């Protein structure tokens, strides 16, 4: 089904905020990506003795008091801390006068796949050990997923559209795509948008471990996330946030904003196949990329780079490769593909926000981040995954893919801004 819109407004990315296992901020993340440095380590947040999986991508060096008053921070879950920090970083990076954010012209759309699970686990412990009278009055607002968007909205007096979504690992990408639509159709002039996640908790780790979804390469944490490699054995769970500031083009130009990239296409759809596995023929992934490409009025051959979903699970990587081949045909061998999850791990609902920011940086800086830990070729994954080392390249158009449990898919098409 083709989507035809008249008089759509153009939308650009003018600010990027990253909080990941690689660090806090653009430059520390970009330097780590180009160095091929992994952020995966042995878990330190809780006792992992009885867990079969002992590794994750923890955010280190994060000082919440740089972003939030200590007293206020105690009322929030960690995923909200990360969301606020990423939003602050994106807004500062955009160099926008804070007065411009006030009012109905600015919206906030920040989602999470799991939300305040850490607060739920801790409060349940308090309930069992100390009784209901000791449950915090802030418990409910710590756990609800829309609290991240709410706090950001209140912080910046942004009174435009205010939304949160929960679409598993596609959450961040869907939030950005839907924010793109809101600006296109005049519902907002700018959107603070992306995803945040703090899933490294005992219950979450146990649940994903029981699904056999996670890598058990405990003795080599830095090598555990290895998308498209023949010895991949599962994804590595990570935490953090990725937020971008989207602006209507003329608004950005009037204030002389730096433009990282233009958003020119967005696709979303469903596999309608299985709760955890993608459609084996890659149908959903193929169609969602085509939707984004068709909206931009280009062909797959015009794409130079794909930031792949690339989770490092045996099934997902094979199916995403198949989908790219199905849509791109002969051009599949010429397009560069990398999974930055090889370094960040999988930030679940925050992944799409982080990877949209990374893709915008790729276009802006004309350097492709690598897929690290690509050591053993898989005959089912035989495309150009930019193995192990970054590469200078001319990138005009780039896709970033996110696919979630339940078959919920998103693809965002970014373009080098050319006026």
PDB file of N, CA and C in Angstrom, residues 122-194:
ATOM      1  N   UNK A 122      12.193  -3.955  43.315  1.00  0.00           N
ATOM      2  CA  UNK A 122      12.608  -3.461  44.622  1.00  0.00           C
ATOM      3  C   UNK A 122      11.401  -3.206  45.523  1.00  0.00           C
ATOM      4  N   UNK A 123      10.347  -2.635  44.983  1.00  0.00           N
ATOM      5  CA  UNK A 123       9.174  -2.336  45.796  1.00  0.00           C
ATOM      6  C   UNK A 123       8.456  -3.613  46.217  1.00  0.00           C
ATOM      7  N   UNK A 124       8.467  -4.615  45.367  1.00  0.00           N
ATOM      8  CA  UNK A 124       7.883  -5.901  45.755  1.00  0.00           C
ATOM      9  C   UNK A 124       8.655  -6.508  46.914  1.00  0.00           C
ATOM     10  N   UNK A 125       9.963  -6.367  46.899  1.00  0.00           N
ATOM     11  CA  UNK A 125      10.776  -6.851  48.029  1.00  0.00           C
ATOM     12  C   UNK A 125      10.394  -6.119  49.321  1.00  0.00           C
ATOM     13  N   UNK A 126      10.242  -4.796  49.222  1.00  0.00           N
ATOM     14  CA  UNK A 126       9.854  -4.008  50.396  1.00  0.00           C
ATOM     15  C   UNK A 126       8.486  -4.451  50.909  1.00  0.00           C
ATOM     16  N   UNK A 127       7.552  -4.668  49.990  1.00  0.00           N
ATOM     17  CA  UNK A 127       6.213  -5.107  50.375  1.00  0.00           C
ATOM     18  C   UNK A 127       6.258  -6.415  51.156  1.00  0.00           C
ATOM     19  N   UNK A 128       7.017  -7.379  50.660  1.00  0.00           N
ATOM     20  CA  UNK A 128       7.083  -8.684  51.305  1.00  0.00           C
ATOM     21  C   UNK A 128       7.809  -8.628  52.641  1.00  0.00           C
ATOM     22  N   UNK A 129       8.869  -7.837  52.710  1.00  0.00           N
ATOM     23  CA  UNK A 129       9.704  -7.817  53.911  1.00  0.00           C
ATOM     24  C   UNK A 129       9.211  -6.850  54.974  1.00  0.00           C
ATOM     25  N   UNK A 130       8.582  -5.736  54.551  1.00  0.00           N
ATOM     26  CA  UNK A 130       8.256  -4.690  55.512  1.00  0.00           C
ATOM     27  C   UNK A 130       6.784  -4.321  55.552  1.00  0.00           C
ATOM     28  N   UNK A 131       6.019  -4.812  54.601  1.00  0.00           N
ATOM     29  CA  UNK A 131       4.586  -4.568  54.627  1.00  0.00           C
ATOM     30  C   UNK A 131       4.147  -3.416  53.744  1.00  0.00           C
ATOM     31  N   UNK A 132       2.849  -3.328  53.474  1.00  0.00           N
ATOM     32  CA  UNK A 132       2.325  -2.340  52.519  1.00  0.00           C
ATOM     33  C   UNK A 132       2.535  -0.890  52.949  1.00  0.00           C
ATOM     34  N   UNK A 133       2.621  -0.640  54.251  1.00  0.00           N
ATOM     35  CA  UNK A 133       2.791   0.744  54.702  1.00  0.00           C
ATOM     36  C   UNK A 133       4.128   1.334  54.303  1.00  0.00           C
ATOM     37  N   UNK A 134       5.063   0.481  53.934  1.00  0.00           N
ATOM     38  CA  UNK A 134       6.401   0.963  53.571  1.00  0.00           C
ATOM     39  C   UNK A 134       6.596   1.127  52.064  1.00  0.00           C
ATOM     40  N   UNK A 135       5.567   0.853  51.306  1.00  0.00           N
ATOM     41  CA  UNK A 135       5.653   1.064  49.854  1.00  0.00           C
ATOM     42  C   UNK A 135       5.676   2.570  49.572  1.00  0.00           C
ATOM     43  N   UNK A 136       6.605   2.985  48.735  1.00  0.00           N
ATOM     44  CA  UNK A 136       6.794   4.405  48.452  1.00  0.00           C
ATOM     45  C   UNK A 136       5.566   5.004  47.763  1.00  0.00           C
ATOM     46  N   UNK A 137       5.194   6.224  48.138  1.00  0.00           N
ATOM     47  CA  UNK A 137       4.097   6.903  47.421  1.00  0.00           C
ATOM     48  C   UNK A 137       4.469   7.242  45.984  1.00  0.00           C
ATOM     49  N   UNK A 138       5.745   7.142  45.669  1.00  0.00           N
ATOM     50  CA  UNK A 138       6.205   7.432  44.308  1.00  0.00           C
ATOM     51  C   UNK A 138       6.283   6.180  43.434  1.00  0.00           C
ATOM     52  N   UNK A 139       5.917   5.019  44.023  1.00  0.00           N
ATOM     53  CA  UNK A 139       6.087   3.765  43.294  1.00  0.00           C
ATOM     54  C   UNK A 139       5.385   3.755  41.938  1.00  0.00           C
ATOM     55  N   UNK A 140       4.132   4.150  41.901  1.00  0.00           N
ATOM     56  CA  UNK A 140       3.376   4.078  40.648  1.00  0.00           C
ATOM     57  C   UNK A 140       4.003   4.959  39.581  1.00  0.00           C
ATOM     58  N   UNK A 141       4.352   6.194  39.945  1.00  0.00           N
ATOM     59  CA  UNK A 141       4.913   7.082  38.926  1.00  0.00           C
ATOM     60  C   UNK A 141       6.368   6.753  38.593  1.00  0.00           C
ATOM     61  N   UNK A 142       6.987   5.864  39.377  1.00  0.00           N
ATOM     62  CA  UNK A 142       8.313   5.368  39.000  1.00  0.00           C
ATOM     63  C   UNK A 142       8.222   4.344  37.872  1.00  0.00           C
ATOM     64  N   UNK A 143       7.128   3.643  37.806  1.00  0.00           N
ATOM     65  CA  UNK A 143       7.058   2.474  36.930  1.00  0.00           C
ATOM     66  C   UNK A 143       6.369   2.718  35.594  1.00  0.00           C
ATOM     67  N   UNK A 144       5.458   3.699  35.540  1.00  0.00           N
ATOM     68  CA  UNK A 144       4.679   3.908  34.319  1.00  0.00           C
ATOM     69  C   UNK A 144       5.579   4.450  33.206  1.00  0.00           C
ATOM     70  N   UNK A 145       5.471   3.878  32.033  1.00  0.00           N
ATOM     71  CA  UNK A 145       6.398   4.189  30.952  1.00  0.00           C
ATOM     72  C   UNK A 145       6.294   5.640  30.480  1.00  0.00           C
ATOM     73  N   UNK A 146       5.108   6.233  30.534  1.00  0.00           N
ATOM     74  CA  UNK A 146       4.983   7.596  30.026  1.00  0.00           C
ATOM     75  C   UNK A 146       5.615   8.641  30.956  1.00  0.00           C
ATOM     76  N   UNK A 147       6.093   8.211  32.126  1.00  0.00           N
ATOM     77  CA  UNK A 147       6.705   9.174  33.039  1.00  0.00           C
ATOM     78  C   UNK A 147       7.979   9.786  32.462  1.00  0.00           C
ATOM     79  N   UNK A 148       8.680   9.065  31.600  1.00  0.00           N
ATOM     80  CA  UNK A 148       9.869   9.654  30.963  1.00  0.00           C
ATOM     81  C   UNK A 148       9.470  10.854  30.116  1.00  0.00           C
ATOM     82  N   UNK A 149       8.481  10.668  29.252  1.00  0.00           N
ATOM     83  CA  UNK A 149       8.013  11.777  28.416  1.00  0.00           C
ATOM     84  C   UNK A 149       7.419  12.891  29.269  1.00  0.00           C
ATOM     85  N   UNK A 150       6.712  12.523  30.333  1.00  0.00           N
ATOM     86  CA  UNK A 150       6.090  13.528  31.193  1.00  0.00           C
ATOM     87  C   UNK A 150       7.137  14.412  31.861  1.00  0.00           C
ATOM     88  N   UNK A 151       8.171  13.796  32.410  1.00  0.00           N
ATOM     89  CA  UNK A 151       9.224  14.580  33.068  1.00  0.00           C
ATOM     90  C   UNK A 151       9.922  15.514  32.078  1.00  0.00           C
ATOM     91  N   UNK A 152      10.188  15.022  30.882  1.00  0.00           N
ATOM     92  CA  UNK A 152      10.853  15.854  29.876  1.00  0.00           C
ATOM     93  C   UNK A 152       9.945  17.016  29.482  1.00  0.00           C
ATOM     94  N   UNK A 153       8.677  16.734  29.291  1.00  0.00           N
ATOM     95  CA  UNK A 153       7.717  17.779  28.938  1.00  0.00           C
ATOM     96  C   UNK A 153       7.659  18.869  30.007  1.00  0.00           C
ATOM     97  N   UNK A 154       7.556  18.463  31.261  1.00  0.00           N
ATOM     98  CA  UNK A 154       7.490  19.429  32.360  1.00  0.00           C
ATOM     99  C   UNK A 154       8.785  20.227  32.459  1.00  0.00           C
ATOM    100  N   UNK A 155       9.890  19.541  32.284  1.00  0.00           N
ATOM    101  CA  UNK A 155      11.209  20.170  32.401  1.00  0.00           C
ATOM    102  C   UNK A 155      11.369  21.320  31.414  1.00  0.00           C
ATOM    103  N   UNK A 156      10.871  21.117  30.187  1.00  0.00           N
ATOM    104  CA  UNK A 156      11.075  22.118  29.133  1.00  0.00           C
ATOM    105  C   UNK A 156       9.804  22.896  28.794  1.00  0.00           C
ATOM    106  N   UNK A 157       8.751  22.695  29.590  1.00  0.00           N
ATOM    107  CA  UNK A 157       7.472  23.390  29.363  1.00  0.00           C
ATOM    108  C   UNK A 157       6.952  23.154  27.942  1.00  0.00           C
ATOM    109  N   UNK A 158       7.191  21.923  27.452  1.00  0.00           N
ATOM    110  CA  UNK A 158       6.745  21.530  26.112  1.00  0.00           C
ATOM    111  C   UNK A 158       5.304  21.047  26.200  1.00  0.00           C
ATOM    112  N   UNK A 159       4.375  21.817  25.653  1.00  0.00           N
ATOM    113  CA  UNK A 159       2.955  21.532  25.825  1.00  0.00           C
ATOM    114  C   UNK A 159       2.301  20.990  24.554  1.00  0.00           C
ATOM    115  N   UNK A 160       3.112  20.571  23.599  1.00  0.00           N
ATOM    116  CA  UNK A 160       2.572  19.964  22.392  1.00  0.00           C
ATOM    117  C   UNK A 160       2.271  18.487  22.601  1.00  0.00           C
ATOM    118  N   UNK A 161       2.219  17.687  21.533  1.00  0.00           N
ATOM    119  CA  UNK A 161       1.910  16.264  21.657  1.00  0.00           C
ATOM    120  C   UNK A 161       2.807  15.592  22.693  1.00  0.00           C
ATOM    121  N   UNK A 162       2.208  14.784  23.541  1.00  0.00           N
ATOM    122  CA  UNK A 162       2.969  14.104  24.590  1.00  0.00           C
ATOM    123  C   UNK A 162       2.554  12.646  24.599  1.00  0.00           C
ATOM    124  N   UNK A 163       3.476  11.779  24.180  1.00  0.00           N
ATOM    125  CA  UNK A 163       3.138  10.373  23.972  1.00  0.00           C
ATOM    126  C   UNK A 163       4.286   9.471  24.411  1.00  0.00           C
ATOM    127  N   UNK A 164       3.918   8.229  24.708  1.00  0.00           N
ATOM    128  CA  UNK A 164       4.887   7.157  24.925  1.00  0.00           C
ATOM    129  C   UNK A 164       4.371   5.911  24.226  1.00  0.00           C
ATOM    130  N   UNK A 165       5.277   5.068  23.796  1.00  0.00           N
ATOM    131  CA  UNK A 165       4.886   3.821  23.143  1.00  0.00           C
ATOM    132  C   UNK A 165       5.655   2.666  23.753  1.00  0.00           C
ATOM    133  N   UNK A 166       5.092   1.473  23.583  1.00  0.00           N
ATOM    134  CA  UNK A 166       5.718   0.239  24.037  1.00  0.00           C
ATOM    135  C   UNK A 166       5.626  -0.746  22.886  1.00  0.00           C
ATOM    136  N   UNK A 167       6.668  -0.831  22.099  1.00  0.00           N
ATOM    137  CA  UNK A 167       6.672  -1.763  20.964  1.00  0.00           C
ATOM    138  C   UNK A 167       7.968  -2.571  20.966  1.00  0.00           C
ATOM    139  N   UNK A 168       8.273  -3.106  22.158  1.00  0.00           N
ATOM    140  CA  UNK A 168       9.436  -3.975  22.320  1.00  0.00           C
ATOM    141  C   UNK A 168      10.692  -3.296  21.765  1.00  0.00           C
ATOM    142  N   UNK A 169      11.451  -4.023  20.969  1.00  0.00           N
ATOM    143  CA  UNK A 169      12.735  -3.506  20.501  1.00  0.00           C
ATOM    144  C   UNK A 169      12.604  -2.492  19.366  1.00  0.00           C
ATOM    145  N   UNK A 170      11.385  -2.241  18.911  1.00  0.00           N
ATOM    146  CA  UNK A 170      11.148  -1.209  17.902  1.00  0.00           C
ATOM    147  C   UNK A 170      10.718   0.118  18.531  1.00  0.00           C
ATOM    148  N   UNK A 171      10.646   0.178  19.845  1.00  0.00           N
ATOM    149  CA  UNK A 171      10.077   1.322  20.542  1.00  0.00           C
ATOM    150  C   UNK A 171      10.708   2.647  20.140  1.00  0.00           C
ATOM    151  N   UNK A 172      12.034   2.752  20.254  1.00  0.00           N
ATOM    152  CA  UNK A 172      12.707   4.018  19.962  1.00  0.00           C
ATOM    153  C   UNK A 172      12.515   4.465  18.527  1.00  0.00           C
ATOM    154  N   UNK A 173      12.588   3.514  17.599  1.00  0.00           N
ATOM    155  CA  UNK A 173      12.411   3.854  16.182  1.00  0.00           C
ATOM    156  C   UNK A 173      10.977   4.282  15.893  1.00  0.00           C
ATOM    157  N   UNK A 174      10.002   3.580  16.485  1.00  0.00           N
ATOM    158  CA  UNK A 174       8.611   3.990  16.297  1.00  0.00           C
ATOM    159  C   UNK A 174       8.364   5.389  16.862  1.00  0.00           C
ATOM    160  N   UNK A 175       8.943   5.684  18.023  1.00  0.00           N
ATOM    161  CA  UNK A 175       8.750   7.013  18.614  1.00  0.00           C
ATOM    162  C   UNK A 175       9.271   8.095  17.677  1.00  0.00           C
ATOM    163  N   UNK A 176      10.433   7.869  17.100  1.00  0.00           N
ATOM    164  CA  UNK A 176      11.009   8.850  16.177  1.00  0.00           C
ATOM    165  C   UNK A 176      10.173   8.938  14.906  1.00  0.00           C
ATOM    166  N   UNK A 177       9.760   7.798  14.380  1.00  0.00           N
ATOM    167  CA  UNK A 177       8.943   7.808  13.165  1.00  0.00           C
ATOM    168  C   UNK A 177       7.614   8.515  13.354  1.00  0.00           C
ATOM    169  N   UNK A 178       6.955   8.259  14.485  1.00  0.00           N
ATOM    170  CA  UNK A 178       5.682   8.915  14.733  1.00  0.00           C
ATOM    171  C   UNK A 178       5.874  10.414  14.998  1.00  0.00           C
ATOM    172  N   UNK A 179       6.977  10.784  15.590  1.00  0.00           N
ATOM    173  CA  UNK A 179       7.287  12.209  15.783  1.00  0.00           C
ATOM    174  C   UNK A 179       7.531  12.889  14.437  1.00  0.00           C
ATOM    175  N   UNK A 180       8.189  12.183  13.540  1.00  0.00           N
ATOM    176  CA  UNK A 180       8.382  12.653  12.165  1.00  0.00           C
ATOM    177  C   UNK A 180       7.030  12.958  11.521  1.00  0.00           C
ATOM    178  N   UNK A 181       6.072  12.058  11.684  1.00  0.00           N
ATOM    179  CA  UNK A 181       4.744  12.281  11.136  1.00  0.00           C
ATOM    180  C   UNK A 181       4.084  13.529  11.740  1.00  0.00           C
ATOM    181  N   UNK A 182       4.211  13.696  13.031  1.00  0.00           N
ATOM    182  CA  UNK A 182       3.568  14.838  13.687  1.00  0.00           C
ATOM    183  C   UNK A 182       4.078  16.163  13.153  1.00  0.00           C
ATOM    184  N   UNK A 183       5.379  16.231  12.904  1.00  0.00           N
ATOM    185  CA  UNK A 183       5.939  17.466  12.340  1.00  0.00           C
ATOM    186  C   UNK A 183       5.529  17.606  10.884  1.00  0.00           C
ATOM    187  N   UNK A 184       5.566  16.518  10.133  1.00  0.00           N
ATOM    188  CA  UNK A 184       5.152  16.558   8.728  1.00  0.00           C
ATOM    189  C   UNK A 184       3.770  17.182   8.566  1.00  0.00           C
ATOM    190  N   UNK A 185       2.851  16.814   9.438  1.00  0.00           N
ATOM    191  CA  UNK A 185       1.462  17.214   9.287  1.00  0.00           C
ATOM    192  C   UNK A 185       1.085  18.410  10.143  1.00  0.00           C
ATOM    193  N   UNK A 186       2.084  19.091  10.706  1.00  0.00           N
ATOM    194  CA  UNK A 186       1.829  20.347  11.389  1.00  0.00           C
ATOM    195  C   UNK A 186       1.293  20.246  12.795  1.00  0.00           C
ATOM    196  N   UNK A 187       1.391  19.070  13.414  1.00  0.00           N
ATOM    197  CA  UNK A 187       0.940  18.915  14.798  1.00  0.00           C
ATOM    198  C   UNK A 187       1.963  19.436  15.797  1.00  0.00           C
ATOM    199  N   UNK A 188       3.201  19.602  15.335  1.00  0.00           N
ATOM    200  CA  UNK A 188       4.266  20.162  16.164  1.00  0.00           C
ATOM    201  C   UNK A 188       5.332  20.713  15.235  1.00  0.00           C
ATOM    202  N   UNK A 189       6.142  21.623  15.750  1.00  0.00           N
ATOM    203  CA  UNK A 189       7.278  22.164  14.993  1.00  0.00           C
ATOM    204  C   UNK A 189       8.580  21.458  15.352  1.00  0.00           C
ATOM    205  N   UNK A 190       8.597  20.874  16.530  1.00  0.00           N
ATOM    206  CA  UNK A 190       9.778  20.135  16.960  1.00  0.00           C
ATOM    207  C   UNK A 190       9.339  19.055  17.934  1.00  0.00           C
ATOM    208  N   UNK A 191      10.084  17.947  17.969  1.00  0.00           N
ATOM    209  CA  UNK A 191       9.772  16.826  18.849  1.00  0.00           C
ATOM    210  C   UNK A 191      11.042  16.332  19.526  1.00  0.00           C
ATOM    211  N   UNK A 192      10.960  16.133  20.823  1.00  0.00           N
ATOM    212  CA  UNK A 192      12.027  15.493  21.598  1.00  0.00           C
ATOM    213  C   UNK A 192      11.641  14.023  21.666  1.00  0.00           C
ATOM    214  N   UNK A 193      12.436  13.150  21.064  1.00  0.00           N
ATOM    215  CA  UNK A 193      11.918  11.797  20.814  1.00  0.00           C
ATOM    216  C   UNK A 193      12.995  10.724  20.837  1.00  0.00           C
ATOM    217  N   UNK A 194      12.596   9.540  21.253  1.00  0.00           N
ATOM    218  CA  UNK A 194      13.507   8.396  21.272  1.00  0.00           C
ATOM    219  C   UNK A 194      13.041   7.346  22.259  1.00  0.00           C
TER     220      UNK A 194
END
